[in-house]
Coordinates of C-alpha atoms in Angstrom, one line a residue:
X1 CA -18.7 -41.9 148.6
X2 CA -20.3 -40.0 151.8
X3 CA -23.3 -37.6 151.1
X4 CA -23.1 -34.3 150.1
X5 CA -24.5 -33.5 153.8
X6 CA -21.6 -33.5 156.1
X7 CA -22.3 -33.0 160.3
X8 CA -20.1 -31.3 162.3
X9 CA -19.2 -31.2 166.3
X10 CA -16.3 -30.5 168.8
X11 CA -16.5 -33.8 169.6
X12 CA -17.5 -36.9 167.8
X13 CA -17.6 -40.0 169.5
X14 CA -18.4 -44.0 168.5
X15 CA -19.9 -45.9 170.4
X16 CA -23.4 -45.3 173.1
X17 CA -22.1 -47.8 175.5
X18 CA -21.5 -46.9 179.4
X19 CA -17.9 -45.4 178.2
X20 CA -19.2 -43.2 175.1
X21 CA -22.3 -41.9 176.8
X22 CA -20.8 -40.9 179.6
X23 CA -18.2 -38.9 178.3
X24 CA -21.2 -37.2 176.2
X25 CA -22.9 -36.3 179.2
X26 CA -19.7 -34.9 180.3
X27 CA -19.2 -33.0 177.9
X28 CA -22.6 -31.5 177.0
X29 CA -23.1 -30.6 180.7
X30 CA -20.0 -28.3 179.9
X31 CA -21.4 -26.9 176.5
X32 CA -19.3 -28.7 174.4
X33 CA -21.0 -29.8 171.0
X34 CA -21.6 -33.4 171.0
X35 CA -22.4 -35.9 168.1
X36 CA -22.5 -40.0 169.2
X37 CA -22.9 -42.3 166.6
X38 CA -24.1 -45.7 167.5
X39 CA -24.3 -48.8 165.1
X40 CA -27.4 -50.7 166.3
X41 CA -30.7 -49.4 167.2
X42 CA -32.6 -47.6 169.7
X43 CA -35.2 -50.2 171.9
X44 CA -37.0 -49.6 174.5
X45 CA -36.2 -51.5 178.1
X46 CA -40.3 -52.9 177.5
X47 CA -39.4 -54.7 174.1
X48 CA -36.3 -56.2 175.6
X49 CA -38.3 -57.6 178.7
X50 CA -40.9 -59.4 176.6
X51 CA -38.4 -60.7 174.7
X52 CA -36.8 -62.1 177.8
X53 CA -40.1 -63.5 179.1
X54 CA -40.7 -65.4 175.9
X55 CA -37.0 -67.4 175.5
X56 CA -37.0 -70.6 176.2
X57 CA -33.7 -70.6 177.1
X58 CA -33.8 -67.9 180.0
X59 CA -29.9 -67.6 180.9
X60 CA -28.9 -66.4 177.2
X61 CA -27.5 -63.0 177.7
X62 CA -27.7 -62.0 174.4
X63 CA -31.2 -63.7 173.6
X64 CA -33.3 -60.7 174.5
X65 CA -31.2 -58.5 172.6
X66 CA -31.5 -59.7 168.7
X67 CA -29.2 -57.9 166.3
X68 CA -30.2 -56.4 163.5
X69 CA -28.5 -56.9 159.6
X70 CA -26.7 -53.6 159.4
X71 CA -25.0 -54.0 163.2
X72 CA -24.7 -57.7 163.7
X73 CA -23.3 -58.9 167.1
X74 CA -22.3 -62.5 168.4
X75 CA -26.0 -64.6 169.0
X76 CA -24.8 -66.1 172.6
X77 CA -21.6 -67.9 173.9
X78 CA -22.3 -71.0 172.8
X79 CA -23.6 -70.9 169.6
X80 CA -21.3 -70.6 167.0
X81 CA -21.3 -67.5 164.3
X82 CA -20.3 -66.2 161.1
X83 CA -19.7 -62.8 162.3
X84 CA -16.9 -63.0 165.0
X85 CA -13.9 -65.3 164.8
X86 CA -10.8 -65.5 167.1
X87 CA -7.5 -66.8 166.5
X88 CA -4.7 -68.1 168.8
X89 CA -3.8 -71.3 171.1
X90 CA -6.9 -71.4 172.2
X91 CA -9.3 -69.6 170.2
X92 CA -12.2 -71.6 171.5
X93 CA -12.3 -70.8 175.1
X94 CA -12.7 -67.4 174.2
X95 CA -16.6 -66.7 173.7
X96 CA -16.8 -63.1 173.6
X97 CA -20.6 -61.2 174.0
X98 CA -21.2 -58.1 173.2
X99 CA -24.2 -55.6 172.0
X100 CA -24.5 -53.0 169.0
X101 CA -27.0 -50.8 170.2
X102 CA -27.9 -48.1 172.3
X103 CA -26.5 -48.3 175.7
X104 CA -24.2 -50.7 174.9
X105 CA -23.5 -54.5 176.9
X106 CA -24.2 -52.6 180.1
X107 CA -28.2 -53.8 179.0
X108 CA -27.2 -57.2 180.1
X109 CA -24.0 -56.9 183.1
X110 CA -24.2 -58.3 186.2
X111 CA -23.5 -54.8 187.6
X112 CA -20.8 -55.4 190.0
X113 CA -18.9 -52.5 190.6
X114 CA -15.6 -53.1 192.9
X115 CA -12.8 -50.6 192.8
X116 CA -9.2 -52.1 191.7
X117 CA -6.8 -52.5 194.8
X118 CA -4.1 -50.6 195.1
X119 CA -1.6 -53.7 194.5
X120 CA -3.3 -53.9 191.3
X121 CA -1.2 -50.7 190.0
X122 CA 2.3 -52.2 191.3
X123 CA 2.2 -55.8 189.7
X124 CA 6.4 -55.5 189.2
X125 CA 7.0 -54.1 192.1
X126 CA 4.7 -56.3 194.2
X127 CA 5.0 -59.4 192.2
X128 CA 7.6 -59.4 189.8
X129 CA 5.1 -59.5 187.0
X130 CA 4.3 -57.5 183.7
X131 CA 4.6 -53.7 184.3
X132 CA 3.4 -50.8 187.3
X133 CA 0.5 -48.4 186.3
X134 CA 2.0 -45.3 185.0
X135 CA -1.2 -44.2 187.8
X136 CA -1.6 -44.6 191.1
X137 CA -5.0 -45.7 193.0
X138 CA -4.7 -42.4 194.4
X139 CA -4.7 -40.9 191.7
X140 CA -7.9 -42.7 190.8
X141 CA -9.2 -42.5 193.9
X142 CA -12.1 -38.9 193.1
X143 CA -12.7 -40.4 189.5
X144 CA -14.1 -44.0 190.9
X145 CA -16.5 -41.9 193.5
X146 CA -17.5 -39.8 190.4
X147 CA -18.4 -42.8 188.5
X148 CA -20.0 -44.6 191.8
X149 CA -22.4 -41.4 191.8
X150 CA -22.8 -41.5 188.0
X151 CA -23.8 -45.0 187.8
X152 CA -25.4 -45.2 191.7
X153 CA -23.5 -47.8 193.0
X154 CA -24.6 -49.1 196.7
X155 CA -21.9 -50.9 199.2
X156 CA -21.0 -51.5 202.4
X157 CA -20.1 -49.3 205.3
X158 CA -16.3 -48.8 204.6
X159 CA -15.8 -48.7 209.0
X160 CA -17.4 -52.5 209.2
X161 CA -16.5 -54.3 205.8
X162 CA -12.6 -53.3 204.1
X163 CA -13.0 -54.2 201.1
X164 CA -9.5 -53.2 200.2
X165 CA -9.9 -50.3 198.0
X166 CA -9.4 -46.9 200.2
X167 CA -12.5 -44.2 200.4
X168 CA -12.9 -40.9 201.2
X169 CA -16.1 -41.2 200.2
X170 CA -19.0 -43.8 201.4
X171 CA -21.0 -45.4 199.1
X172 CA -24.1 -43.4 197.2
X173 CA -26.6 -45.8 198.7
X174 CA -26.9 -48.5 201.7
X175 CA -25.7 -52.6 200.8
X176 CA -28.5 -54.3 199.3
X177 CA -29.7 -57.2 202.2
X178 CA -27.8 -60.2 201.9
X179 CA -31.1 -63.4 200.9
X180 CA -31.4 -66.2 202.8
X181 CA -29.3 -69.1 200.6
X182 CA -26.1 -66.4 201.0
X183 CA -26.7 -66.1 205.0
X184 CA -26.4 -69.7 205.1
X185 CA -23.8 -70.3 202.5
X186 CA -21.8 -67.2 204.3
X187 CA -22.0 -69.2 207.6
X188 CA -20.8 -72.2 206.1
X189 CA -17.7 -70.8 204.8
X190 CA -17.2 -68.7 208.3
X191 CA -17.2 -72.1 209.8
X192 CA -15.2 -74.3 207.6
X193 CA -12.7 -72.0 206.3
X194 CA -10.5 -68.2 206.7
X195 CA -12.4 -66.4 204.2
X196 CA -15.2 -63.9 204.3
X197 CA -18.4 -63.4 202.4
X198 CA -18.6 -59.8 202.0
X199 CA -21.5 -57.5 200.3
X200 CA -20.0 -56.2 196.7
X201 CA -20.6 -53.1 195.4
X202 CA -23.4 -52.8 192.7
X203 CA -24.8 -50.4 190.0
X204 CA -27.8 -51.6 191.6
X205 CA -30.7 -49.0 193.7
X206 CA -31.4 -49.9 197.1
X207 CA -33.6 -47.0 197.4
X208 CA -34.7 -44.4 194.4
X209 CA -32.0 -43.0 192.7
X210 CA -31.5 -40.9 189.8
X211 CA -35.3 -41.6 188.4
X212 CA -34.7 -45.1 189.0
X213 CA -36.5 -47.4 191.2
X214 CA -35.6 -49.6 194.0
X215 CA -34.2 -53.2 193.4
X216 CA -37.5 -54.9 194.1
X217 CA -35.4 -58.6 193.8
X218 CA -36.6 -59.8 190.5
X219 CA -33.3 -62.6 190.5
X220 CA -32.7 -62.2 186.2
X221 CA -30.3 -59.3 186.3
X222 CA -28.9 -60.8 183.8
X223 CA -30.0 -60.5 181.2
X224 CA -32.3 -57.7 181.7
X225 CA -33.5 -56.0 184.9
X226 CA -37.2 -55.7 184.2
X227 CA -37.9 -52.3 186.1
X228 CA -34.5 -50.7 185.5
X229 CA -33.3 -50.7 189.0
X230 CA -29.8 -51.3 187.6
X231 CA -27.8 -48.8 185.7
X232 CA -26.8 -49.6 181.7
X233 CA -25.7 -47.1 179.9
X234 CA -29.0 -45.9 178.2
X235 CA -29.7 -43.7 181.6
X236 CA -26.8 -42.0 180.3
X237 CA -27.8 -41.2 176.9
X238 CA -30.8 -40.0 178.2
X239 CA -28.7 -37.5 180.3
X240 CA -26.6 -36.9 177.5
X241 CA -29.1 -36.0 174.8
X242 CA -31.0 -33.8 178.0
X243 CA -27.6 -31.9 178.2
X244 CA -27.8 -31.1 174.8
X245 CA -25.5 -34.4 172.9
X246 CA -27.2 -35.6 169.2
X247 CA -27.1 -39.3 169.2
X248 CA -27.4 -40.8 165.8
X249 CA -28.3 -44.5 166.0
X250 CA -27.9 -47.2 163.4
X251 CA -25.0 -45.2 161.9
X252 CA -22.4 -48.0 161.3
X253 CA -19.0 -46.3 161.3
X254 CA -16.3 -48.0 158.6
X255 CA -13.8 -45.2 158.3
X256 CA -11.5 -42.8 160.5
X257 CA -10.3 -40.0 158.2
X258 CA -6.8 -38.5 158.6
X259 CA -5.0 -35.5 157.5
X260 CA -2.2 -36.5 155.6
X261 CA -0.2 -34.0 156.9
X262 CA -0.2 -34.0 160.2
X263 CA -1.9 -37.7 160.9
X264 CA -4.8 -36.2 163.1
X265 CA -8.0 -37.6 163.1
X266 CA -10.5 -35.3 161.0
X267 CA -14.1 -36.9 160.2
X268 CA -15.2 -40.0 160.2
X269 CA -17.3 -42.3 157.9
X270 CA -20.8 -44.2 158.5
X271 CA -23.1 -46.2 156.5
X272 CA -26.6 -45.8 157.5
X273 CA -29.0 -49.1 157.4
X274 CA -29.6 -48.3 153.6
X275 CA -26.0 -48.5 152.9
X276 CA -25.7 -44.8 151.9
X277 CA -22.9 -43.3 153.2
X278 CA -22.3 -40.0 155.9
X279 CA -19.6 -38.0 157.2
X280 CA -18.8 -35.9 160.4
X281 CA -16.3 -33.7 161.1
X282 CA -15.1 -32.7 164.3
X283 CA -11.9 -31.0 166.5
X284 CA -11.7 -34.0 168.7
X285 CA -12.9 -38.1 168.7
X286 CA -13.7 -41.0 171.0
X287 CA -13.0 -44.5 169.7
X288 CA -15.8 -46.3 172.1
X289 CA -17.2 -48.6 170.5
X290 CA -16.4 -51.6 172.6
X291 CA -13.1 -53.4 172.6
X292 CA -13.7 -55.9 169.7
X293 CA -15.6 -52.6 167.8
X294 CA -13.3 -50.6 168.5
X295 CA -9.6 -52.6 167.5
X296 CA -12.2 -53.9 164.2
X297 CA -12.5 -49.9 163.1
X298 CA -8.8 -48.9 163.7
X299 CA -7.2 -51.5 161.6
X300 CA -9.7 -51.3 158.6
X301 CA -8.9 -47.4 158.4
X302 CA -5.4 -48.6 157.5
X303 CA -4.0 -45.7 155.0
X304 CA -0.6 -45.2 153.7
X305 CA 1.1 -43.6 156.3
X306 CA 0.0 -46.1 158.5
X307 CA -1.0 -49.5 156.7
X308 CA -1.3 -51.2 160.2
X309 CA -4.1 -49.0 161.2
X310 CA -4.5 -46.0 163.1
X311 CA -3.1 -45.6 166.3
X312 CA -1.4 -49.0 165.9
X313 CA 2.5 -47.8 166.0
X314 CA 2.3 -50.7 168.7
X315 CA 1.2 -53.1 166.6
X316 CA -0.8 -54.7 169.7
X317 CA -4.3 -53.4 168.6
X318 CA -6.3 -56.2 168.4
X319 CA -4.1 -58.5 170.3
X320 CA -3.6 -59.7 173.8
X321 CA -7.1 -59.3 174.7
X322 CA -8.9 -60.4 178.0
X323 CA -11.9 -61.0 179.3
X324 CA -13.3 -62.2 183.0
X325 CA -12.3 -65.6 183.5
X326 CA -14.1 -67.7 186.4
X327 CA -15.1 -71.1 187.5
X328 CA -18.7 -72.6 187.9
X329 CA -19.3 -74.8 190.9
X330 CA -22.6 -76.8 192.0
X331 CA -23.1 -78.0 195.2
X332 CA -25.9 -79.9 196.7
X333 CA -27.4 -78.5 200.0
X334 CA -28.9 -82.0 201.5
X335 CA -32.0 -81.6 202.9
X336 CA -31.8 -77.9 203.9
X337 CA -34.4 -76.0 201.8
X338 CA -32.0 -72.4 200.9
X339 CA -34.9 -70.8 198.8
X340 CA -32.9 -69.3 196.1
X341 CA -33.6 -67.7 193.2
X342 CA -35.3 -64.3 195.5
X343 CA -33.4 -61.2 195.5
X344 CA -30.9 -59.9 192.7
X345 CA -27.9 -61.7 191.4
X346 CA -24.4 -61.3 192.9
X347 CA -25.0 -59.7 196.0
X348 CA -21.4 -60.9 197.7
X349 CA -18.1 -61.7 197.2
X350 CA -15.4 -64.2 199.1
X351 CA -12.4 -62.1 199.8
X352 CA -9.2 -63.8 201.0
X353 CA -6.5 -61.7 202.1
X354 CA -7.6 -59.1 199.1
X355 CA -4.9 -60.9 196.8
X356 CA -8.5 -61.6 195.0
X357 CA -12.0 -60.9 195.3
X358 CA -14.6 -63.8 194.0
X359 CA -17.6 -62.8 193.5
X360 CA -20.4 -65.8 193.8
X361 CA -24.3 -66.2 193.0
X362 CA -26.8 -68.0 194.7

């Protein structure tokens, strides 16, 4: 049973990641009473680099970022688990990361930040295919800027790279310089073929921005930038909780209350590390508690008026999910020395007719 000490807010939202902090910030900035409630810990970006520093397998995303008993996450992609399992044709291709703690998976993205195209919203009218976005990019169009000056994302000039996406808006902050192995690998594919190599857009400073410091090229973006040129979503709990938001970490969420009346959400239920049990109320919720999280904690607060889970009337939560799919390829540069491995990762992407933009790393 929860405690006798029950917390209270307009809004309650699971989940610290990039899409629950920010809505806090939001919302606190507007004097709206906040309460986030995270699963894993709170670490600071130090602990995390010197865990990084001593792995002995460097490219393990998840290796700097150990969970802890109460907020388990998958270990890495490889190794196999005890905590997450997937079903369907083929379950195995599907190796899903993910972090429980403050901040969220942002800790350990590549940072690439590319706007969808505006064919992207008309897929059956375009292509025959699957359904048209009840939206517009239009209609998108203020909100990405908003989040490109949230997050700091740098990019091209719009007048001398097209990158597909429409702006009213440039970019917050310059292109970061493409390195040396890219200039040559972007001359190769000039030559030989009718695509471009393009700069991408990145949550990544190019000069200081928003107490952050300049990319200083450090080449392990992935899995942790090591002076926090990149955005993750901790720099917006930190705005959040400055605005006035109450962040509650290792609070484990198991149950979405409901009135049986009318069906709306009312409270919500948490363990805390100890396994003793909270509640907090609120007018309004956010579910953000990452996509696995997230389907996981509506179909275990399965009542009877809805014994497939809340907001599941569909029946597709926790179904039909995808991830980024892509394809690794080596290639041997002879005897011209490319000196990778300086500057950050994913600085450019292929683009060929913007059907599809490909990002690559050198």
């Amino acid at each position: 049973m929860p405690s006798e000490q029950t917390l209270s807010a307009d809004v309650v939202i699971v989940g610290s990641g990039v899409a629950g902090s920010s809505i806090a910030n939001e919302l606190a900035r507007a004097g709206i009473s906040v309460i986030v409630l995270e699963a894993g810990p709170r670490v600071d970006r130090q602990h995390f680099v010197e865990n990084f520093r001593n792995l002995e397998n460097k490219p393990s995303y998840q290796g700097p970022f150990p969970a802890v008993p109460w907020a388990r996450h998958p270990p890495n992609q490889i190794t196999p688990n005890d905590y997450l399992h997937t079903s369907g044709p083929n379950a195995e291709a599907y190796q899903q990361v993910y972090l429980r703690m403050m901040g969220g998976t942002t800790w350990h993205w590549a940072g690439c930040a590319w706007r969808y195209l505006p064919s992207d919203f008309e897929l059956k009218t375009r292509y025959g295919q699957g359904r048209d976005w009840a939206l517009k990019y239009e209609d998108l169009e203020p909100f990405y800027y908003q989040a490109e000056v949230m997050m700091g994302v740098c990019g091209p000039d719009p007048a001398k790279e097209d990158l597909g996406s429409p702006r009213k808006q440039p970019y917050p902050m310059e292109a970061l310089p493409i390195s040396y192995a890219a200039q040559q690998f972007r001359k190769l594919i000039d030559e030989k073929t009718p695509w471009r190599v393009v700069h991408e857009p990145q949550a990544r400073n190019t000069r200081p921005y928003d107490s952050r410091p300049t990319c200083e090229g450090h080449n392990n973006c992935m899995p942790i930038c090591p002076i926090g040129a990149m955005y993750n979503g901790s720099y917006s709990v930190y705005h959040a909780e400055a605005a006035g938001a109450k962040f509650i970490p290792n609070a484990v969420v198991y149950k979405i209350e409901r009135d049986s009346a009318n069906k709306r959400v009312t409270g919500v239920q948490y363990y805390d590390p100890d396994k003793n049990s909270h509640r907090v109320t609120g007018k309004y919720f956010v579910i953000a508690a990452h996509c696995i999280e997230t389907a996981k904690l509506l179909l275990v607060s399965a009542d009877e008026q809805s014994p497939d889970g809340v907001a599941n009337s569909s029946g597709h939560v926790g179904r039909n999910m995808m991830d980024h799919t892509g394809v690794q390829v080596t290639f041997i540069s002879g005897d011209k020395a490319l000196w990778p491995g300086r500057g950050p990762l994913e600085t450019n992407v292929i683009d060929a007719d913007f059907s599809h933009l490909r990002q690559f790393r050198v």
